[in-house]
One Martini backbone bead per residue (centre of mass of N, CA, C, O) as a GRO file, in nm:
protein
  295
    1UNK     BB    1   5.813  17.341  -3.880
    2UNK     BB    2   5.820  17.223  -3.535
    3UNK     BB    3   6.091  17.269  -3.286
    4UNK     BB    4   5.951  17.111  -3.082
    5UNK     BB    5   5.998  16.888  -2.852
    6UNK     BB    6   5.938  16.526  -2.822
    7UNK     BB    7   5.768  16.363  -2.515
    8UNK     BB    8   5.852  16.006  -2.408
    9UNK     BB    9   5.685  15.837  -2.147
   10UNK     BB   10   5.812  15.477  -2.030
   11UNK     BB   11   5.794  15.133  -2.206
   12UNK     BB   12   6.047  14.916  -2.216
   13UNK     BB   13   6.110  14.575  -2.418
   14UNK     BB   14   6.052  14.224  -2.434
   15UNK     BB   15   5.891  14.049  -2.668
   16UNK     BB   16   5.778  13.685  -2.631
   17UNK     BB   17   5.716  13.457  -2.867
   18UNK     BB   18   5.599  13.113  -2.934
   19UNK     BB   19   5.873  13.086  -3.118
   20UNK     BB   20   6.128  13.233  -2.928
   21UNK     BB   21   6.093  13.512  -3.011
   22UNK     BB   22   6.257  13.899  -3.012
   23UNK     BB   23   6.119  14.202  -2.936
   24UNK     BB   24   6.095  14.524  -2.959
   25UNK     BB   25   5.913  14.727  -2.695
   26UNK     BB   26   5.679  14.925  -2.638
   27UNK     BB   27   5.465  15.189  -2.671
   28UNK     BB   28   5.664  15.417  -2.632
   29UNK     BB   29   5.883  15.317  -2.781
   30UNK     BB   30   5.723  15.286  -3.088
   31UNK     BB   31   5.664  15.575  -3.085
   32UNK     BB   32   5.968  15.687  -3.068
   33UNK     BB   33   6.073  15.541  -3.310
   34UNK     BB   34   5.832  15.639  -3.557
   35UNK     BB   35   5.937  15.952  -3.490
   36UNK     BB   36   6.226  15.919  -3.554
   37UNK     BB   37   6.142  15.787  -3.882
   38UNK     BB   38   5.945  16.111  -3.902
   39UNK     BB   39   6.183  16.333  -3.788
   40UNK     BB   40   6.123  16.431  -3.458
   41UNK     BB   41   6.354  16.363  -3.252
   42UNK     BB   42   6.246  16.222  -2.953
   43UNK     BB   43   6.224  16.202  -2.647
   44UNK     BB   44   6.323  15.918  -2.443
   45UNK     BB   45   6.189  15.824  -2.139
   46UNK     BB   46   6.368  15.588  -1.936
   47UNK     BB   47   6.431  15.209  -1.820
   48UNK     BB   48   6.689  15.011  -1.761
   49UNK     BB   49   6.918  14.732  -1.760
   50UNK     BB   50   7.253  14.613  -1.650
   51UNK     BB   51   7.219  14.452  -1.951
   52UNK     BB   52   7.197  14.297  -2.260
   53UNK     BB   53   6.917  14.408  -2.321
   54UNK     BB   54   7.005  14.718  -2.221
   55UNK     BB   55   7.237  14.714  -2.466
   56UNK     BB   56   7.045  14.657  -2.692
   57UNK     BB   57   6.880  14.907  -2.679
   58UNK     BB   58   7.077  15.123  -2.700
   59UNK     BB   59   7.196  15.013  -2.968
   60UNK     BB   60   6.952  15.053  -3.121
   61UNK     BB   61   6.908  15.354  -3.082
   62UNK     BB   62   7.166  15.449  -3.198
   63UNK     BB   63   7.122  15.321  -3.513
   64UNK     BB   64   6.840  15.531  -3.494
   65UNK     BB   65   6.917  15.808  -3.364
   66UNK     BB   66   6.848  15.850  -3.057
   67UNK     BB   67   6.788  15.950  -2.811
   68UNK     BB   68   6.923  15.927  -2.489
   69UNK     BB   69   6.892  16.104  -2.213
   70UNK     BB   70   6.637  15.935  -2.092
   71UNK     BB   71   6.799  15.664  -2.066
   72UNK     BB   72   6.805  15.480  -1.806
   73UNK     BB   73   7.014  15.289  -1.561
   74UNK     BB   74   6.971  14.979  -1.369
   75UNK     BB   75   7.149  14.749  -1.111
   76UNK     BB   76   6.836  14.624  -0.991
   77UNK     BB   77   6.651  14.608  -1.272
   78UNK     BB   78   6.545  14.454  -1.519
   79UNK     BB   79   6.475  14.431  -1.822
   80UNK     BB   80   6.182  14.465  -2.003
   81UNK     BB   81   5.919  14.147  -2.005
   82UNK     BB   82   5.682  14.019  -2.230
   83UNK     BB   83   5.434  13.765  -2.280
   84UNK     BB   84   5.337  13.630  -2.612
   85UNK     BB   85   5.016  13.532  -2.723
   86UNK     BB   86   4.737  13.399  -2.907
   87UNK     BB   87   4.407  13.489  -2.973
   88UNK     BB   88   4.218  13.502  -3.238
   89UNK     BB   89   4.457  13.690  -3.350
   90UNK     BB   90   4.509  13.813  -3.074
   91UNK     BB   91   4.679  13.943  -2.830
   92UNK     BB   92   4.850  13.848  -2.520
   93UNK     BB   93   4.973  13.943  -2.191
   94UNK     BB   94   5.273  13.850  -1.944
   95UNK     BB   95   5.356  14.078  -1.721
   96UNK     BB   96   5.613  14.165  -1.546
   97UNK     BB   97   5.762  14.260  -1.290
   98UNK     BB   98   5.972  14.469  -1.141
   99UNK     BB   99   6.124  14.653  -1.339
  100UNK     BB  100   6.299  14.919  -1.480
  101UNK     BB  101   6.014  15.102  -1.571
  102UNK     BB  102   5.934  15.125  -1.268
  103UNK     BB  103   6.226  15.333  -1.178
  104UNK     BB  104   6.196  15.602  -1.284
  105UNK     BB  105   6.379  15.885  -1.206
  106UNK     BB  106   6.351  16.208  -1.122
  107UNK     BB  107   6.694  16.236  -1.053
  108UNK     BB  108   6.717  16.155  -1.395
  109UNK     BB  109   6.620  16.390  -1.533
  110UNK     BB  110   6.618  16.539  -1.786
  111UNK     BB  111   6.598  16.810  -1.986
  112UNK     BB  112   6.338  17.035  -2.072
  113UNK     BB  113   6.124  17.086  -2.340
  114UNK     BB  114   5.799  17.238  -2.231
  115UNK     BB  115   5.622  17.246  -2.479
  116UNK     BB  116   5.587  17.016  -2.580
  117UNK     BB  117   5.496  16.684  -2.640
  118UNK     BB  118   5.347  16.471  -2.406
  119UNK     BB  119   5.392  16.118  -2.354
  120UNK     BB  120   5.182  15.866  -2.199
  121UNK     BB  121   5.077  15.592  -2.051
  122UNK     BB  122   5.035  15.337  -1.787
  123UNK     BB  123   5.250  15.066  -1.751
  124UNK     BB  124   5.414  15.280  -1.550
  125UNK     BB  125   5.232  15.338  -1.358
  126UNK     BB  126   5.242  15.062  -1.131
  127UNK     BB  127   5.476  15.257  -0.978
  128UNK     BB  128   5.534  15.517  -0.761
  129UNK     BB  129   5.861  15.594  -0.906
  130UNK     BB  130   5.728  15.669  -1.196
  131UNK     BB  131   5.492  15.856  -1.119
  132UNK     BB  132   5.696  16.058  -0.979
  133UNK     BB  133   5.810  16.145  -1.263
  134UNK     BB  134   5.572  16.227  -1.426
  135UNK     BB  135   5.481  16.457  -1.191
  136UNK     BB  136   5.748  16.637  -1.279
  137UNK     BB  137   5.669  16.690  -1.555
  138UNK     BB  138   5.392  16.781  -1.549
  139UNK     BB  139   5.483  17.032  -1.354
  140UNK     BB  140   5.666  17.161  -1.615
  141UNK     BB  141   5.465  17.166  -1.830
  142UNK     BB  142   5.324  17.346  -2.163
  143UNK     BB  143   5.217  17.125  -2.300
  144UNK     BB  144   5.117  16.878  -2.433
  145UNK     BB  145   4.885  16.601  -2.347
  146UNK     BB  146   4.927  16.277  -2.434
  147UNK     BB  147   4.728  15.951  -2.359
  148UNK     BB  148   4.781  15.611  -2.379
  149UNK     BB  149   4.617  15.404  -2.333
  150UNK     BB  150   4.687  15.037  -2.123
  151UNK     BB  151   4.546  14.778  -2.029
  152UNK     BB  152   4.646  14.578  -1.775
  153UNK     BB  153   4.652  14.298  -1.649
  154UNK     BB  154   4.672  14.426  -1.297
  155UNK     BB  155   4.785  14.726  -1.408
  156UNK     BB  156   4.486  14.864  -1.325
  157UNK     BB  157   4.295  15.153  -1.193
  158UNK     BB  158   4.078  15.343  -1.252
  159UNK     BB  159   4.089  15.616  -1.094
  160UNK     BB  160   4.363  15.676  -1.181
  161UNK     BB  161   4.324  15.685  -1.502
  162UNK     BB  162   4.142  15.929  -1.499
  163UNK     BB  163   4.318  16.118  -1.366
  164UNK     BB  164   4.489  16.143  -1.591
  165UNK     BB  165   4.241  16.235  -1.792
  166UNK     BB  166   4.251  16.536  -1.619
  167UNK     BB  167   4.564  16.608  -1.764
  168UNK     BB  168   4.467  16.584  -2.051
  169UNK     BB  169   4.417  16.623  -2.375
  170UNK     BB  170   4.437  16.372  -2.504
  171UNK     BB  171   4.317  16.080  -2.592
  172UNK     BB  172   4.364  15.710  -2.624
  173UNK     BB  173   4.178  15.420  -2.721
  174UNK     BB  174   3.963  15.114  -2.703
  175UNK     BB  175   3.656  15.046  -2.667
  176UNK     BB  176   3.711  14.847  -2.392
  177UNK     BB  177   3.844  15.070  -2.240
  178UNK     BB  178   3.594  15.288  -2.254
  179UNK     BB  179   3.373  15.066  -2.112
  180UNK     BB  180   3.559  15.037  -1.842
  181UNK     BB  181   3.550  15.398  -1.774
  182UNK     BB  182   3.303  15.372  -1.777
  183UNK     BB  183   3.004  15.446  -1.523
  184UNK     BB  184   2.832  15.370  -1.780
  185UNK     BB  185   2.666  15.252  -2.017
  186UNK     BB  186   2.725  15.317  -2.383
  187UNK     BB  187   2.763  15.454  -2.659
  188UNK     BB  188   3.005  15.534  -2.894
  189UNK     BB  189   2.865  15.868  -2.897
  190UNK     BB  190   2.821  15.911  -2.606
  191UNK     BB  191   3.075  15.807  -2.450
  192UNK     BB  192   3.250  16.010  -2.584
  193UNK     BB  193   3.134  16.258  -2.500
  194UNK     BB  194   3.145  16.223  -2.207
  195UNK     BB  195   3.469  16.187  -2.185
  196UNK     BB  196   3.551  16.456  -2.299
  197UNK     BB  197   3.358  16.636  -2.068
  198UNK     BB  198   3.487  16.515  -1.783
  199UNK     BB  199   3.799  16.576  -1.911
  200UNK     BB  200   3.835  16.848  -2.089
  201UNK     BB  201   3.967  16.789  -2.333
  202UNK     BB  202   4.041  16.803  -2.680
  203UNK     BB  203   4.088  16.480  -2.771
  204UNK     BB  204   3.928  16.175  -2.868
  205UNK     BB  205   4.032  15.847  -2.949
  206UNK     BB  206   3.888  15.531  -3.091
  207UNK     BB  207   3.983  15.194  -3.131
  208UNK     BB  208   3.826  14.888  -3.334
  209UNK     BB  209   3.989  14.761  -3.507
  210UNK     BB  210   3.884  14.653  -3.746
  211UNK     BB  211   3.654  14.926  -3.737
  212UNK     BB  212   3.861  15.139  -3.672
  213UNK     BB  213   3.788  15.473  -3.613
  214UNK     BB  214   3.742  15.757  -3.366
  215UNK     BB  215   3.694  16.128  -3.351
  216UNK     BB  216   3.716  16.384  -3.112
  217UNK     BB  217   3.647  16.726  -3.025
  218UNK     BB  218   3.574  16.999  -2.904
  219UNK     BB  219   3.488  17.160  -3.144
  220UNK     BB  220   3.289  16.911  -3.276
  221UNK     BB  221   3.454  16.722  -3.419
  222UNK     BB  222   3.445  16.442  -3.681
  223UNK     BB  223   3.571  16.153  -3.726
  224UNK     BB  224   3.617  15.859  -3.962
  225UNK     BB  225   3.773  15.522  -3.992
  226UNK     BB  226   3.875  15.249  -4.251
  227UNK     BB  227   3.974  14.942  -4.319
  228UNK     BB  228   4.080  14.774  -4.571
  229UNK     BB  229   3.968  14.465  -4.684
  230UNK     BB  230   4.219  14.376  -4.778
  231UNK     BB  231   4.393  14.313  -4.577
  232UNK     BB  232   4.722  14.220  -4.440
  233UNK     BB  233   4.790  14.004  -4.207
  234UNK     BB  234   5.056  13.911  -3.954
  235UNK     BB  235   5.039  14.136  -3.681
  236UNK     BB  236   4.875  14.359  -3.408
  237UNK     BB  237   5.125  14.437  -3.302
  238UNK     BB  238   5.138  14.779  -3.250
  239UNK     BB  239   4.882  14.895  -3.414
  240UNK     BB  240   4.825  15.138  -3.176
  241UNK     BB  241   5.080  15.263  -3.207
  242UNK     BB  242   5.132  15.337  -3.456
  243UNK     BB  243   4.857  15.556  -3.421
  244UNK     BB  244   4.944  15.718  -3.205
  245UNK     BB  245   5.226  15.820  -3.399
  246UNK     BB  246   5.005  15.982  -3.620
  247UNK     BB  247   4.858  16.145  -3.396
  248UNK     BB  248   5.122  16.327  -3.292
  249UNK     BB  249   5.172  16.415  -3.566
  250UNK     BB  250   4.947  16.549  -3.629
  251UNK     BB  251   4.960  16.778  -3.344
  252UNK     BB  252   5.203  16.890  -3.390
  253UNK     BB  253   5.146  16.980  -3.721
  254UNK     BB  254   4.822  17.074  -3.749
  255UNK     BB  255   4.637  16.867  -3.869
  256UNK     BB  256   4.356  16.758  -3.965
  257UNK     BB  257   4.148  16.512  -3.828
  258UNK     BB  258   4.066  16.357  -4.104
  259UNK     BB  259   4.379  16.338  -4.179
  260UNK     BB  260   4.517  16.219  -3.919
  261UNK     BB  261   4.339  15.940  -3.916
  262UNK     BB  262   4.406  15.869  -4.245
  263UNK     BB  263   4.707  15.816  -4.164
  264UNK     BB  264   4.693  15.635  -3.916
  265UNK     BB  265   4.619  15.432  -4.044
  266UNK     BB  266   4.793  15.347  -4.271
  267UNK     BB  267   5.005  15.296  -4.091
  268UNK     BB  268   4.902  15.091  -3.981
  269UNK     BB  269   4.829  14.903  -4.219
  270UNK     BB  270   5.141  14.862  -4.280
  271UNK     BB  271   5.203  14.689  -4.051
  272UNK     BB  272   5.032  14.452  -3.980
  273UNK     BB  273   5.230  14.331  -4.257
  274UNK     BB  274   5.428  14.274  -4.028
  275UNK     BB  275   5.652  14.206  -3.784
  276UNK     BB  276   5.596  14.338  -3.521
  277UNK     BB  277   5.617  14.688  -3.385
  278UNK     BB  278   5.884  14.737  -3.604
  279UNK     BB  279   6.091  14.926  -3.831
  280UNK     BB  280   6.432  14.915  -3.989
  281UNK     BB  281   6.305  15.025  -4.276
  282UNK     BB  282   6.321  15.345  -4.392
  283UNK     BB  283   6.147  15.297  -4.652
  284UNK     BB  284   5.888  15.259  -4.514
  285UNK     BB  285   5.889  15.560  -4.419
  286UNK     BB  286   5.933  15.725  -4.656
  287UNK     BB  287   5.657  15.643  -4.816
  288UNK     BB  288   5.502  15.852  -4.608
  289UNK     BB  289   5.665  16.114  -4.572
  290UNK     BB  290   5.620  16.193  -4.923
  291UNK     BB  291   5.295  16.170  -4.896
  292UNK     BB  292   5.339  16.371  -4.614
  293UNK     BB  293   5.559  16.586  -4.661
  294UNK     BB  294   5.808  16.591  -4.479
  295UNK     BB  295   6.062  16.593  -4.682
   0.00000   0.00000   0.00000
């Protein structure tokens, strides 16, 4: 088991269903909250309001056992809201501008252990004052780098994105963002070989909803999978953190490349059978912990 702690740095958010219901979510939340709960106790960087909301995630991350230290609290924007709609089964977001995950300020980020793994998304950089701490996390850090694309209009732009992923090691993305980033159209094994060379990669996986995912390294190995045809699905909400949550398990603890992606189809398709984001229930992670001998 390896000691290198993983930091994950990023938007916290309360997402707001149709139905009235809010659920807390944000794609690094997510990931932070899942590798909390296979025990690899990931730092949390962000940035929370002043307010009820910014009380609750803090408390909710406290119940979780979840490290404290790099999330910060601002007197001046709101913790962070977005409206989830559903067109033919799949989520719709309505993302808040001005939030407090927006203003992640690099002179209060904590001490960092540089040599783990550094997760970034996108929606999270698209304020300058945020930016510029995770530019500050990179330029001290000596791990790996892994990138989880989030496109959301209009909070994104090529140039940007690709710039970031001349950064990264790993790169995670669903094949609709994968040819929206592409230069020229290409087939999905054309389109994959070509933004791995163009971009020094270490590896990049690409999830396709029902139709699983694919995998490829510099090394030249190529995995695929595909998700269970009878699967129950209750919502999509999080279903591509839950597997990129299970990338960085498997990279941070050396598993081979078509293991870590079977194992991370296993547990999105364990999600998407449930409510939400995020799972407060314990046992529902230690059956995936046991199986893959974590514990």
């Amino acid at each position: 088991m390896t000691h290198k702690q993983i930091s994950i740095f990023g938007e916290v958010l309360f997402d707001h269903f149709p139905d009235g219901s809010c659920v807390l979510g944000g794609a690094p939340f997510n990931v932070a909250w899942h590798l909390q709960a296979f025990a690899q106790q990931p730092r949390f960087i962000s940035r929370v309001g002043q307010d009820a909301q910014g009380d609750a995630i803090q408390a909710a991350m406290q119940e979780w056992w979840m490290d404290l230290s790099g999330l910060q609290r601002d007197k001046e924007h709101p913790t962070g809201k977005v409206q989830v709609s559903f067109e033919q089964g799949e989520p719709s977001y309505a993302i808040v501008p001005e939030q407090a995950y927006d203003f992640i300020a690099a002179d209060e980020l904590p001490p960092q252990n540089h040599d783990g793994l550094l997760y970034h998304g996108t929606l999270a950089l698209r304020h300058e004052v945020s930016q510029r701490a995770l530019a500050l996390l990179k330029s001290q850090h000596q791990g790996k780098l892994f990138m989880d694309v989030n496109l959301r209009e209009p909070w994104w732009h090529q140039a940007e994105v690709l710039a970031l992923a001349d950064d990264a090691d790993w790169v995670k993305l669903n094949h609709h963002e994968l040819q929206a980033l592409q230069a020229e159209p290409a087939d999905l094994e054309a389109g994959m070989k070509l933004f791995l060379k163009a971009h020094a990669l270490e590896g990049l996986v690409v999830t396709r909803g029902k139709d699983g995912a694919v995998a490829i390294n510099a090394a030249g190995e190529a995995a695929v999978i595909m998700p269970a045809q009878s699967l129950a699905v209750v919502d999509t909400v999080g279903a591509g953190d839950a597997f990129a949550s299970v990338l960085m398990l498997g990279i941070h603890l050396g598993w081979p490349l078509q293991q870590t992606l079977e194992r991370a189809q296993a547990f999105a398709s364990g999600l998407v059978g449930r409510r939400g984001a995020t799972v407060q229930d314990v046992h529902f992670y230690q059956a995936f912990a046991q199986s893959w001998k974590l514990q």
